[in-house]
Amino acid sequence: MAPKDWMAYHATTNPNGNCDLNRSTRAQKFTWNADGTPDFGTPVGLGASLTAPSGE
């Protein structure tokens, strides 16, 4: 099975993107473009169910 890459980041649901105390830690899988740059895709919403990495 090919390895999967995950990122951890923090974000806010505030539409203004303010850096206030309403930020939360999030994690999701990402892939790679043909030119070697990361393709982070679309951030998943809070409460979204994600399949955990295999072996975890």
mmCIF file of N, CA and C in Angstrom:
data_model
loop_
_atom_site.group_PDB
_atom_site.id
_atom_site.type_symbol
_atom_site.label_atom_id
_atom_site.label_comp_id
_atom_site.label_asym_id
_atom_site.label_seq_id
_atom_site.Cartn_x
_atom_site.Cartn_y
_atom_site.Cartn_z
ATOM 1 N N MET A 1 0.843 -1.175 0.000
ATOM 2 C CA MET A 1 0.000 0.000 0.000
ATOM 3 C C MET A 1 0.889 1.239 0.000
ATOM 4 N N ALA A 2 0.555 2.207 -0.830
ATOM 5 C CA ALA A 2 1.338 3.448 -0.918
ATOM 6 C C ALA A 2 1.161 4.279 0.353
ATOM 7 N N PRO A 3 2.218 4.966 0.779
ATOM 8 C CA PRO A 3 2.087 5.809 1.975
ATOM 9 C C PRO A 3 1.111 6.952 1.719
ATOM 10 N N LYS A 4 0.489 7.403 2.777
ATOM 11 C CA LYS A 4 -0.426 8.539 2.690
ATOM 12 C C LYS A 4 0.156 9.673 3.509
ATOM 13 N N ASP A 5 0.023 10.878 2.995
ATOM 14 C CA ASP A 5 0.524 12.061 3.688
ATOM 15 C C ASP A 5 -0.645 12.809 4.313
ATOM 16 N N TRP A 6 -0.442 13.229 5.544
ATOM 17 C CA TRP A 6 -1.450 13.978 6.282
ATOM 18 C C TRP A 6 -0.848 15.295 6.735
ATOM 19 N N MET A 7 -1.696 16.293 6.863
ATOM 20 C CA MET A 7 -1.242 17.572 7.399
ATOM 21 C C MET A 7 -2.090 17.918 8.616
ATOM 22 N N ALA A 8 -1.474 18.597 9.553
ATOM 23 C CA ALA A 8 -2.180 19.143 10.711
ATOM 24 C C ALA A 8 -2.091 20.658 10.588
ATOM 25 N N TYR A 9 -3.197 21.319 10.836
ATOM 26 C CA TYR A 9 -3.237 22.773 10.702
ATOM 27 C C TYR A 9 -4.300 23.331 11.631
ATOM 28 N N HIS A 10 -4.335 24.636 11.767
ATOM 29 C CA HIS A 10 -5.418 25.245 12.534
ATOM 30 C C HIS A 10 -6.150 26.231 11.638
ATOM 31 N N ALA A 11 -7.449 26.375 11.888
ATOM 32 C CA ALA A 11 -8.279 27.216 11.043
ATOM 33 C C ALA A 11 -9.446 27.760 11.861
ATOM 34 N N THR A 12 -10.175 28.664 11.244
ATOM 35 C CA THR A 12 -11.351 29.248 11.883
ATOM 36 C C THR A 12 -12.553 29.113 10.963
ATOM 37 N N THR A 13 -13.725 29.093 11.545
ATOM 38 C CA THR A 13 -14.940 29.108 10.743
ATOM 39 C C THR A 13 -15.415 30.541 10.527
ATOM 40 N N ASN A 14 -14.726 31.505 11.084
ATOM 41 C CA ASN A 14 -15.066 32.912 10.930
ATOM 42 C C ASN A 14 -14.848 33.319 9.472
ATOM 43 N N PRO A 15 -15.883 33.805 8.781
ATOM 44 C CA PRO A 15 -15.726 34.152 7.358
ATOM 45 C C PRO A 15 -14.707 35.263 7.111
ATOM 46 N N ASN A 16 -14.389 36.050 8.136
ATOM 47 C CA ASN A 16 -13.382 37.104 7.998
ATOM 48 C C ASN A 16 -11.976 36.570 8.201
ATOM 49 N N GLY A 17 -11.867 35.324 8.639
ATOM 50 C CA GLY A 17 -10.561 34.709 8.835
ATOM 51 C C GLY A 17 -9.780 35.276 10.008
ATOM 52 N N ASN A 18 -10.480 35.903 10.939
ATOM 53 C CA ASN A 18 -9.796 36.506 12.080
ATOM 54 C C ASN A 18 -9.029 35.471 12.893
ATOM 55 N N CYS A 19 -7.867 35.851 13.356
ATOM 56 C CA CYS A 19 -7.069 34.990 14.235
ATOM 57 C C CYS A 19 -7.491 35.265 15.671
ATOM 58 N N ASP A 20 -8.586 34.670 16.072
ATOM 59 C CA ASP A 20 -9.071 34.856 17.429
ATOM 60 C C ASP A 20 -9.045 33.518 18.168
ATOM 61 N N LEU A 21 -9.727 33.447 19.270
ATOM 62 C CA LEU A 21 -9.716 32.216 20.072
ATOM 63 C C LEU A 21 -10.667 31.149 19.542
ATOM 64 N N ASN A 22 -11.281 31.363 18.397
ATOM 65 C CA ASN A 22 -12.214 30.399 17.829
ATOM 66 C C ASN A 22 -11.576 29.508 16.772
ATOM 67 N N ARG A 23 -10.271 29.400 16.793
ATOM 68 C CA ARG A 23 -9.570 28.531 15.848
ATOM 69 C C ARG A 23 -9.550 27.112 16.404
ATOM 70 N N SER A 24 -9.506 26.144 15.523
ATOM 71 C CA SER A 24 -9.452 24.747 15.962
ATOM 72 C C SER A 24 -8.370 24.010 15.192
ATOM 73 N N THR A 25 -7.840 22.958 15.814
ATOM 74 C CA THR A 25 -6.825 22.123 15.180
ATOM 75 C C THR A 25 -7.534 21.102 14.301
ATOM 76 N N ARG A 26 -6.998 20.903 13.111
ATOM 77 C CA ARG A 26 -7.605 19.978 12.147
ATOM 78 C C ARG A 26 -6.518 19.138 11.478
ATOM 79 N N ALA A 27 -6.907 18.045 10.889
ATOM 80 C CA ALA A 27 -5.968 17.191 10.153
ATOM 81 C C ALA A 27 -6.710 16.596 8.971
ATOM 82 N N GLN A 28 -6.003 16.451 7.866
ATOM 83 C CA GLN A 28 -6.582 15.767 6.716
ATOM 84 C C GLN A 28 -5.492 15.305 5.764
ATOM 85 N N LYS A 29 -5.862 14.333 4.957
ATOM 86 C CA LYS A 29 -4.952 13.746 3.977
ATOM 87 C C LYS A 29 -4.750 14.718 2.829
ATOM 88 N N PHE A 30 -3.566 14.708 2.222
ATOM 89 C CA PHE A 30 -3.333 15.486 1.000
ATOM 90 C C PHE A 30 -2.561 14.637 0.012
ATOM 91 N N THR A 31 -2.531 15.091 -1.243
ATOM 92 C CA THR A 31 -1.855 14.366 -2.312
ATOM 93 C C THR A 31 -0.806 15.265 -2.945
ATOM 94 N N TRP A 32 -0.165 14.750 -3.985
ATOM 95 C CA TRP A 32 0.902 15.493 -4.663
ATOM 96 C C TRP A 32 0.563 15.673 -6.132
ATOM 97 N N ASN A 33 0.864 16.860 -6.656
ATOM 98 C CA ASN A 33 0.704 17.137 -8.080
ATOM 99 C C ASN A 33 1.858 16.508 -8.858
ATOM 100 N N ALA A 34 1.681 16.381 -10.158
ATOM 101 C CA ALA A 34 2.707 15.780 -11.020
ATOM 102 C C ALA A 34 4.032 16.539 -10.952
ATOM 103 N N ASP A 35 3.984 17.849 -10.682
ATOM 104 C CA ASP A 35 5.215 18.645 -10.631
ATOM 105 C C ASP A 35 5.896 18.613 -9.258
ATOM 106 N N GLY A 36 5.374 17.785 -8.339
ATOM 107 C CA GLY A 36 5.997 17.623 -7.036
ATOM 108 C C GLY A 36 5.500 18.583 -5.969
ATOM 109 N N THR A 37 4.557 19.460 -6.301
ATOM 110 C CA THR A 37 4.002 20.373 -5.306
ATOM 111 C C THR A 37 2.815 19.716 -4.610
ATOM 112 N N PRO A 38 2.543 20.094 -3.359
ATOM 113 C CA PRO A 38 1.420 19.482 -2.648
ATOM 114 C C PRO A 38 0.080 19.989 -3.165
ATOM 115 N N ASP A 39 -0.898 19.099 -3.188
ATOM 116 C CA ASP A 39 -2.275 19.445 -3.530
ATOM 117 C C ASP A 39 -3.080 19.269 -2.250
ATOM 118 N N PHE A 40 -3.334 20.383 -1.561
ATOM 119 C CA PHE A 40 -4.015 20.324 -0.273
ATOM 120 C C PHE A 40 -5.515 20.128 -0.395
ATOM 121 N N GLY A 41 -6.065 20.266 -1.601
ATOM 122 C CA GLY A 41 -7.493 20.062 -1.787
ATOM 123 C C GLY A 41 -8.314 21.111 -1.066
ATOM 124 N N THR A 42 -9.546 20.773 -0.757
ATOM 125 C CA THR A 42 -10.462 21.668 -0.067
ATOM 126 C C THR A 42 -10.498 21.308 1.417
ATOM 127 N N PRO A 43 -10.374 22.295 2.291
ATOM 128 C CA PRO A 43 -10.453 21.977 3.722
ATOM 129 C C PRO A 43 -11.786 21.316 4.060
ATOM 130 N N VAL A 44 -11.727 20.300 4.879
ATOM 131 C CA VAL A 44 -12.962 19.642 5.315
ATOM 132 C C VAL A 44 -13.584 20.464 6.438
ATOM 133 N N GLY A 45 -14.881 20.394 6.544
ATOM 134 C CA GLY A 45 -15.593 21.142 7.577
ATOM 135 C C GLY A 45 -15.472 20.490 8.944
ATOM 136 N N LEU A 46 -15.751 21.280 9.960
ATOM 137 C CA LEU A 46 -15.760 20.737 11.316
ATOM 138 C C LEU A 46 -16.804 19.641 11.413
ATOM 139 N N GLY A 47 -16.477 18.596 12.129
ATOM 140 C CA GLY A 47 -17.407 17.487 12.316
ATOM 141 C C GLY A 47 -17.422 16.482 11.196
ATOM 142 N N ALA A 48 -16.635 16.710 10.145
ATOM 143 C CA ALA A 48 -16.594 15.751 9.028
ATOM 144 C C ALA A 48 -15.911 14.465 9.492
ATOM 145 N N SER A 49 -16.427 13.343 9.064
ATOM 146 C CA SER A 49 -15.814 12.052 9.390
ATOM 147 C C SER A 49 -14.743 11.732 8.360
ATOM 148 N N LEU A 50 -13.562 11.415 8.827
ATOM 149 C CA LEU A 50 -12.459 11.040 7.954
ATOM 150 C C LEU A 50 -11.997 9.637 8.314
ATOM 151 N N THR A 51 -11.569 8.899 7.326
ATOM 152 C CA THR A 51 -11.013 7.573 7.560
ATOM 153 C C THR A 51 -9.598 7.750 8.092
ATOM 154 N N ALA A 52 -9.312 7.159 9.230
ATOM 155 C CA ALA A 52 -7.989 7.280 9.845
ATOM 156 C C ALA A 52 -6.940 6.606 8.973
ATOM 157 N N PRO A 53 -5.694 7.050 9.086
ATOM 158 C CA PRO A 53 -4.607 6.386 8.327
ATOM 159 C C PRO A 53 -4.555 4.905 8.674
ATOM 160 N N SER A 54 -4.217 4.075 7.708
ATOM 161 C CA SER A 54 -4.140 2.633 7.964
ATOM 162 C C SER A 54 -3.047 2.354 8.987
ATOM 163 N N GLY A 55 -3.303 1.398 9.828
ATOM 164 C CA GLY A 55 -2.321 1.020 10.847
ATOM 165 C C GLY A 55 -2.390 1.874 12.084
ATOM 166 N N GLU A 56 -3.274 2.837 12.110
ATOM 167 C CA GLU A 56 -3.403 3.726 13.277
ATOM 168 C C GLU A 56 -4.623 3.372 14.070
#
